[in-house]
Amino acid sequence: MNASDWITRGVSLLRPGNSPDAGKKTAADASKARKAAVGPRPLAERLDATLRRPGEALAPRALRRALVELQAVVDPSVSEVEAGRRAHAVVQWYAARELDERRDIWLLMSERFAPDVQTLSSARDQHEAAVGTADEGQAEVQLRRALASPRARLLQRFAIDPDGMRFLVDLRAELLPHLKGDRRLLPLDAELEHLFSTWFDMAFLDLRRISWDSPASLIEKLIQYEAVHDIKSWADVKNRLDSDRRCYGFFHPRLPNTPLIFVEVALVDRISEGIEPLLDEAAALVRPDRATTAIFYSISSTQTGLKGVSFGDSLIKRVVETLQDELPRLKTFATLSPIPGFRSWLAKHAADMVERLDEKRAAELGRVIGSLPPSAERFLAAADEAVALDAKSPVRQLLLNAAAEYLGRATAAGRPVDPVARFHLGNGARVERLNWGGDPSPKGQRQSYGLMVNYLYDLKRLDKHRTLLAQGKVAVSGGIDDLVLRG
């Protein structure tokens, strides 16, 4: 081989795919590609395997051992006391596991404790055949028994342990973000939500007032879980628990030191327009026995694992009843609420709002934002300076129009698109009043250009408002209705 041939051969080996090991790498890559295309190994296959594959958390042997421990908890031959002891051991072992290992436990609970398919199919066939006959009732009983999964029994036995309820609530909180990525976990989530809806029924919850005299550990939980208006200091929380304030929470006997949901109330003499006076630590106290209005200004759920379990409507009803008993002069019950979805909604619908302006208002808006005809982009840019807008500003007026549209008309599947509106309107309140600059904080600006809203709980019309909402109509005051742009 001469020098020229040697150089040519060397250069060719440097080109991608021409190295001596290229064939081996291609085969290995192909093998990896095939495995990736197949996806994760099914749980049943992992239980039957000997070796762990890359990416799998628990080795097959450990996975089988975990299954045995779970089956021991649900074993029908052992007493409830023994089952609780076994569940406690599993809880302790689970607590020391990494997230991926816990996910394997979720899969075991979800897939290996499902109803027996053949028993369920047979019971369903028998029920269908018995419909309309004297045996229909018995067939329904059998179908119900077939539908009851070993998974439900497993979870119930975990709840026997004093720490079991906390374990299950925390398990679901950790599980929820993984549901979209792994549908195999859906049955476990559905089972937990169903059980929680029974275990956390209003009949089993205590309404307790939280005051400055409550244990410090409980007050610390208010600071930790406050989700609407952050508590900045102990002086701040003391102000929220002062004599002209009230705070109530729902508590469960198995989670005695943690409010599941709590509401903060201000006792005042009129419907509040802004959050700053309510949180002002230097503001003069209102005598509670002289107050005529109760303002619900913050409602916070504390347990992500109880998503889908509704407490809020019952909480407000119970608090209203409690306040009326204590303070008979209270006649008005309203909220001062954020509008968390307004800014993002307006970004998508600004063009429509601008197009619905009449010629005069469109011209006024265009002159202010420097665009004739006015554009959605220029309007949104001007809205970013909402704090500085005066009462006659056409930008401010259009923001109010848009907020009224958002709260009073914007629905999806017959329900308000704003989550806070959905909550209060579902409880029978109505959209009462928009408050410009109600929350000038950076968070308020990010959510709704500083706008806040009052929802009014007219105790004589709650059922009427719920009926309207069931028909896809939102109950609003005359002032809100006047702000909605026509055409």
Tab-separated table of N, CA, C and O in Angstrom, residues 333-413:
chain	number	residue	atom	x	y	z
A	333	PHE	N	-73.453	38.490	53.249
A	333	PHE	CA	-72.346	37.530	53.165
A	333	PHE	C	-71.821	37.551	51.739
A	333	PHE	O	-72.557	37.236	50.800
A	334	ALA	N	-70.579	37.969	51.599
A	334	ALA	CA	-70.001	38.128	50.265
A	334	ALA	C	-68.528	37.751	50.300
A	334	ALA	O	-67.941	37.561	51.365
A	335	THR	N	-67.939	37.676	49.133
A	335	THR	CA	-66.507	37.385	49.042
A	335	THR	C	-65.774	38.597	48.483
A	335	THR	O	-66.390	39.503	47.895
A	336	LEU	N	-64.483	38.594	48.662
A	336	LEU	CA	-63.588	39.459	47.890
A	336	LEU	C	-62.593	38.509	47.265
A	336	LEU	O	-61.693	37.991	47.931
A	337	SER	N	-62.801	38.231	45.984
A	337	SER	CA	-62.120	37.096	45.352
A	337	SER	C	-61.193	37.514	44.226
A	337	SER	O	-61.462	38.495	43.505
A	338	PRO	N	-60.117	36.760	44.037
A	338	PRO	CA	-59.248	36.970	42.865
A	338	PRO	C	-59.939	36.468	41.606
A	338	PRO	O	-60.964	35.768	41.665
A	339	ILE	N	-59.367	36.817	40.461
A	339	ILE	CA	-59.879	36.340	39.167
A	339	ILE	C	-58.691	35.699	38.457
A	339	ILE	O	-58.133	36.255	37.505
A	340	PRO	N	-58.267	34.537	38.882
A	340	PRO	CA	-56.955	34.005	38.482
A	340	PRO	C	-56.789	33.710	37.002
A	340	PRO	O	-55.672	33.760	36.496
A	341	GLY	N	-57.868	33.435	36.294
A	341	GLY	CA	-57.704	33.080	34.886
A	341	GLY	C	-57.948	34.201	33.903
A	341	GLY	O	-57.889	34.000	32.685
A	342	PHE	N	-58.191	35.423	34.410
A	342	PHE	CA	-58.636	36.495	33.517
A	342	PHE	C	-57.573	36.916	32.513
A	342	PHE	O	-57.829	37.043	31.311
A	343	ARG	N	-56.351	37.156	32.955
A	343	ARG	CA	-55.323	37.651	32.034
A	343	ARG	C	-55.075	36.661	30.891
A	343	ARG	O	-54.989	37.064	29.732
A	344	SER	N	-54.955	35.384	31.222
A	344	SER	CA	-54.691	34.396	30.170
A	344	SER	C	-55.883	34.274	29.217
A	344	SER	O	-55.704	34.094	28.011
A	345	TRP	N	-57.090	34.406	29.747
A	345	TRP	CA	-58.281	34.369	28.881
A	345	TRP	C	-58.297	35.580	27.948
A	345	TRP	O	-58.572	35.443	26.750
A	346	LEU	N	-58.004	36.733	28.473
A	346	LEU	CA	-58.052	37.953	27.659
A	346	LEU	C	-57.010	37.911	26.549
A	346	LEU	O	-57.249	38.419	25.441
A	347	ALA	N	-55.863	37.306	26.809
A	347	ALA	CA	-54.835	37.203	25.769
A	347	ALA	C	-55.366	36.483	24.536
A	347	ALA	O	-54.949	36.778	23.410
A	348	LYS	N	-56.309	35.578	24.728
A	348	LYS	CA	-56.883	34.818	23.610
A	348	LYS	C	-58.103	35.497	23.005
A	348	LYS	O	-58.474	35.206	21.865
A	349	HIS	N	-58.752	36.383	23.766
A	349	HIS	CA	-60.030	36.948	23.308
A	349	HIS	C	-60.008	38.463	23.157
A	349	HIS	O	-61.051	39.079	22.947
A	350	ALA	N	-58.829	39.063	23.260
A	350	ALA	CA	-58.753	40.526	23.159
A	350	ALA	C	-59.244	41.030	21.815
A	350	ALA	O	-59.935	42.058	21.739
A	351	ALA	N	-58.899	40.325	20.743
A	351	ALA	CA	-59.325	40.776	19.412
A	351	ALA	C	-60.838	40.839	19.311
A	351	ALA	O	-61.416	41.788	18.753
A	352	ASP	N	-61.515	39.843	19.850
A	352	ASP	CA	-62.981	39.826	19.821
A	352	ASP	C	-63.547	40.990	20.620
A	352	ASP	O	-64.516	41.637	20.186
A	353	MET	N	-62.956	41.270	21.794
A	353	MET	CA	-63.455	42.378	22.609
A	353	MET	C	-63.284	43.703	21.880
A	353	MET	O	-64.184	44.553	21.898
A	354	VAL	N	-62.146	43.900	21.236
A	354	VAL	CA	-61.902	45.149	20.511
A	354	VAL	C	-62.886	45.288	19.347
A	354	VAL	O	-63.436	46.376	19.100
A	355	GLU	N	-63.134	44.218	18.624
A	355	GLU	CA	-64.034	44.260	17.465
A	355	GLU	C	-65.474	44.570	17.857
A	355	GLU	O	-66.241	45.080	17.037
A	356	ARG	N	-65.843	44.305	19.098
A	356	ARG	CA	-67.228	44.530	19.525
A	356	ARG	C	-67.487	45.961	19.984
A	356	ARG	O	-68.621	46.320	20.318
A	357	LEU	N	-66.450	46.795	20.017
A	357	LEU	CA	-66.634	48.195	20.370
A	357	LEU	C	-67.378	48.933	19.253
A	357	LEU	O	-67.172	48.655	18.064
A	358	ASP	N	-68.225	49.899	19.629
A	358	ASP	CA	-68.855	50.731	18.601
A	358	ASP	C	-67.818	51.711	18.047
A	358	ASP	O	-66.699	51.806	18.557
A	359	GLU	N	-68.179	52.425	17.000
A	359	GLU	CA	-67.214	53.284	16.309
A	359	GLU	C	-66.605	54.335	17.235
A	359	GLU	O	-65.396	54.599	17.196
A	360	LYS	N	-67.452	54.935	18.084
A	360	LYS	CA	-66.968	55.991	18.962
A	360	LYS	C	-65.939	55.455	19.952
A	360	LYS	O	-64.844	56.035	20.123
A	361	ARG	N	-66.273	54.340	20.599
A	361	ARG	CA	-65.352	53.789	21.598
A	361	ARG	C	-64.093	53.238	20.934
A	361	ARG	O	-63.005	53.322	21.490
A	362	ALA	N	-64.248	52.673	19.738
A	362	ALA	CA	-63.081	52.164	19.030
A	362	ALA	C	-62.120	53.308	18.691
A	362	ALA	O	-60.892	53.174	18.823
A	363	ALA	N	-62.681	54.443	18.277
A	363	ALA	CA	-61.841	55.586	17.945
A	363	ALA	C	-61.130	56.118	19.196
A	363	ALA	O	-59.938	56.461	19.162
A	364	GLU	N	-61.856	56.193	20.325
A	364	GLU	CA	-61.258	56.665	21.563
A	364	GLU	C	-60.122	55.748	22.013
A	364	GLU	O	-59.049	56.210	22.418
A	365	LEU	N	-60.359	54.456	21.923
A	365	LEU	CA	-59.329	53.493	22.313
A	365	LEU	C	-58.125	53.599	21.380
A	365	LEU	O	-56.970	53.605	21.825
A	366	GLY	N	-58.397	53.706	20.080
A	366	GLY	CA	-57.317	53.776	19.101
A	366	GLY	C	-56.414	54.970	19.312
A	366	GLY	O	-55.179	54.862	19.199
A	367	ARG	N	-57.006	56.114	19.647
A	367	ARG	CA	-56.195	57.318	19.860
A	367	ARG	C	-55.278	57.145	21.072
A	367	ARG	O	-54.126	57.587	21.068
A	368	VAL	N	-55.780	56.484	22.117
A	368	VAL	CA	-55.000	56.320	23.346
A	368	VAL	C	-53.853	55.337	23.154
A	368	VAL	O	-52.731	55.560	23.634
A	369	ILE	N	-54.116	54.240	22.423
A	369	ILE	CA	-53.076	53.205	22.294
A	369	ILE	C	-52.227	53.394	21.042
A	369	ILE	O	-51.277	52.643	20.809
A	370	GLY	N	-52.560	54.417	20.226
A	370	GLY	CA	-51.741	54.721	19.048
A	370	GLY	C	-51.933	53.752	17.914
A	370	GLY	O	-50.963	53.401	17.227
A	371	SER	N	-53.174	53.347	17.692
A	371	SER	CA	-53.437	52.398	16.616
A	371	SER	C	-54.872	52.587	16.141
A	371	SER	O	-55.830	52.365	16.885
A	372	LEU	N	-55.028	53.029	14.902
A	372	LEU	CA	-56.358	53.179	14.297
A	372	LEU	C	-56.438	52.336	13.030
A	372	LEU	O	-55.658	52.559	12.092
A	373	PRO	N	-57.348	51.374	12.992
A	373	PRO	CA	-58.238	50.953	14.085
A	373	PRO	C	-57.438	50.314	15.209
A	373	PRO	O	-56.304	49.866	14.996
A	374	PRO	N	-58.007	50.232	16.411
A	374	PRO	CA	-57.258	49.678	17.540
A	374	PRO	C	-56.973	48.193	17.330
A	374	PRO	O	-57.804	47.454	16.804
A	375	SER	N	-55.799	47.781	17.725
A	375	SER	CA	-55.420	46.364	17.589
A	375	SER	C	-55.394	45.701	18.959
A	375	SER	O	-55.188	46.353	19.982
A	376	ALA	N	-55.583	44.394	18.960
A	376	ALA	CA	-55.553	43.627	20.213
A	376	ALA	C	-54.176	43.727	20.862
A	376	ALA	O	-54.063	43.849	22.096
A	377	GLU	N	-53.126	43.690	20.051
A	377	GLU	CA	-51.765	43.735	20.578
A	377	GLU	C	-51.496	45.042	21.330
A	377	GLU	O	-50.935	45.035	22.435
A	378	ARG	N	-51.902	46.179	20.709
A	378	ARG	CA	-51.675	47.476	21.354
A	378	ARG	C	-52.531	47.611	22.623
A	378	ARG	O	-52.096	48.200	23.623
A	379	PHE	N	-53.743	47.085	22.582
A	379	PHE	CA	-54.618	47.138	23.758
A	379	PHE	C	-54.005	46.367	24.921
A	379	PHE	O	-53.949	46.862	26.055
A	380	LEU	N	-53.525	45.160	24.658
A	380	LEU	CA	-52.928	44.351	25.715
A	380	LEU	C	-51.660	45.001	26.274
A	380	LEU	O	-51.397	44.930	27.480
A	381	ALA	N	-50.885	45.621	25.393
A	381	ALA	CA	-49.677	46.306	25.856
A	381	ALA	C	-50.045	47.467	26.781
A	381	ALA	O	-49.402	47.687	27.825
A	382	ALA	N	-51.096	48.216	26.429
A	382	ALA	CA	-51.527	49.332	27.272
A	382	ALA	C	-52.116	48.824	28.595
A	382	ALA	O	-51.975	49.465	29.642
A	383	ALA	N	-52.754	47.646	28.556
A	383	ALA	CA	-53.352	47.084	29.771
A	383	ALA	C	-52.300	46.718	30.803
A	383	ALA	O	-52.595	46.650	32.000
A	384	ASP	N	-51.075	46.497	30.369
A	384	ASP	CA	-50.004	46.179	31.312
A	384	ASP	C	-49.729	47.329	32.268
A	384	ASP	O	-49.110	47.131	33.319
A	385	GLU	N	-50.169	48.526	31.903
A	385	GLU	CA	-50.007	49.692	32.777
A	385	GLU	C	-51.303	49.988	33.522
A	385	GLU	O	-51.631	51.144	33.820
A	386	ALA	N	-52.065	48.945	33.856
A	386	ALA	CA	-53.393	49.117	34.429
A	386	ALA	C	-53.398	49.958	35.698
A	386	ALA	O	-54.319	50.750	35.938
A	387	VAL	N	-52.379	49.821	36.531
A	387	VAL	CA	-52.337	50.544	37.807
A	387	VAL	C	-52.413	52.054	37.599
A	387	VAL	O	-53.007	52.777	38.405
A	388	ALA	N	-51.854	52.531	36.499
A	388	ALA	CA	-51.783	53.982	36.262
A	388	ALA	C	-52.996	54.530	35.516
A	388	ALA	O	-53.099	55.741	35.316
A	389	LEU	N	-53.930	53.680	35.122
A	389	LEU	CA	-55.062	54.146	34.300
A	389	LEU	C	-56.110	54.858	35.153
A	389	LEU	O	-56.502	54.353	36.215
A	390	ASP	N	-56.581	56.023	34.693
A	390	ASP	CA	-57.622	56.731	35.447
A	390	ASP	C	-58.996	56.177	35.092
A	390	ASP	O	-59.158	55.356	34.187
A	391	ALA	N	-60.011	56.636	35.812
A	391	ALA	CA	-61.353	56.069	35.689
A	391	ALA	C	-61.952	56.231	34.294
A	391	ALA	O	-62.791	55.430	33.879
A	392	LYS	N	-61.543	57.293	33.549
A	392	LYS	CA	-62.124	57.535	32.232
A	392	LYS	C	-61.335	56.891	31.107
A	392	LYS	O	-61.729	57.005	29.937
A	393	SER	N	-60.257	56.223	31.416
A	393	SER	CA	-59.422	55.612	30.386
A	393	SER	C	-60.199	54.565	29.584
A	393	SER	O	-60.830	53.672	30.163
A	394	PRO	N	-60.196	54.643	28.257
A	394	PRO	CA	-60.883	53.634	27.450
A	394	PRO	C	-60.258	52.248	27.593
A	394	PRO	O	-60.941	51.241	27.413
A	395	VAL	N	-58.972	52.203	27.933
A	395	VAL	CA	-58.338	50.902	28.172
A	395	VAL	C	-58.917	50.277	29.439
A	395	VAL	O	-59.266	49.087	29.458
A	396	ARG	N	-59.035	51.104	30.476
A	396	ARG	CA	-59.619	50.607	31.737
A	396	ARG	C	-61.063	50.160	31.526
A	396	ARG	O	-61.473	49.110	32.037
A	397	GLN	N	-61.825	50.938	30.777
A	397	GLN	CA	-63.226	50.580	30.548
A	397	GLN	C	-63.358	49.251	29.800
A	397	GLN	O	-64.206	48.419	30.126
A	398	LEU	N	-62.475	49.046	28.817
A	398	LEU	CA	-62.545	47.792	28.062
A	398	LEU	C	-62.097	46.612	28.913
A	398	LEU	O	-62.628	45.502	28.779
A	399	LEU	N	-61.149	46.839	29.809
A	399	LEU	CA	-60.757	45.767	30.731
A	399	LEU	C	-61.930	45.356	31.619
A	399	LEU	O	-62.158	44.165	31.873
A	400	LEU	N	-62.691	46.334	32.090
A	400	LEU	CA	-63.867	46.033	32.899
A	400	LEU	C	-64.912	45.284	32.076
A	400	LEU	O	-65.541	44.331	32.564
A	401	ASN	N	-65.113	45.714	30.836
A	401	ASN	CA	-66.048	44.996	29.946
A	401	ASN	C	-65.626	43.548	29.764
A	401	ASN	O	-66.447	42.622	29.813
A	402	ALA	N	-64.324	43.375	29.547
A	402	ALA	CA	-63.809	42.025	29.308
A	402	ALA	C	-63.951	41.155	30.565
A	402	ALA	O	-64.299	39.968	30.475
A	403	ALA	N	-63.702	41.727	31.734
A	403	ALA	CA	-63.834	40.964	32.974
A	403	ALA	C	-65.277	40.555	33.221
A	403	ALA	O	-65.557	39.439	33.680
A	404	ALA	N	-66.215	41.444	32.903
A	404	ALA	CA	-67.630	41.098	33.037
A	404	ALA	C	-68.006	39.979	32.079
A	404	ALA	O	-68.773	39.067	32.431
A	405	GLU	N	-67.468	40.039	30.876
A	405	GLU	CA	-67.700	38.970	29.894
A	405	GLU	C	-67.118	37.654	30.406
A	405	GLU	O	-67.763	36.600	30.318
A	406	TYR	N	-65.921	37.722	30.938
A	406	TYR	CA	-65.238	36.520	31.413
A	406	TYR	C	-65.999	35.863	32.558
A	406	TYR	O	-66.188	34.639	32.582
A	407	LEU	N	-66.451	36.661	33.500
A	407	LEU	CA	-67.122	36.098	34.668
A	407	LEU	C	-68.587	35.754	34.403
A	407	LEU	O	-69.113	34.798	34.985
A	408	GLY	N	-69.221	36.518	33.544
A	408	GLY	CA	-70.664	36.334	33.349
A	408	GLY	C	-71.070	35.517	32.145
A	408	GLY	O	-72.208	35.021	32.084
A	409	ARG	N	-70.155	35.348	31.184
A	409	ARG	CA	-70.525	34.658	29.942
A	409	ARG	C	-69.606	33.488	29.583
A	409	ARG	O	-70.043	32.551	28.908
A	410	ALA	N	-68.345	33.570	29.978
A	410	ALA	CA	-67.369	32.561	29.532
A	410	ALA	C	-67.593	31.249	30.284
A	410	ALA	O	-67.358	31.157	31.492
A	411	THR	N	-68.065	30.243	29.550
A	411	THR	CA	-68.310	28.930	30.147
A	411	THR	C	-67.738	27.845	29.241
A	411	THR	O	-67.501	28.054	28.054
A	412	ALA	N	-67.528	26.690	29.842
A	412	ALA	CA	-67.108	25.502	29.104
A	412	ALA	C	-67.913	24.335	29.641
A	412	ALA	O	-67.917	24.093	30.849
A	413	ALA	N	-68.617	23.658	28.743
A	413	ALA	CA	-69.507	22.560	29.151
A	413	ALA	C	-70.513	23.041	30.193
A	413	ALA	O	-70.866	22.319	31.132
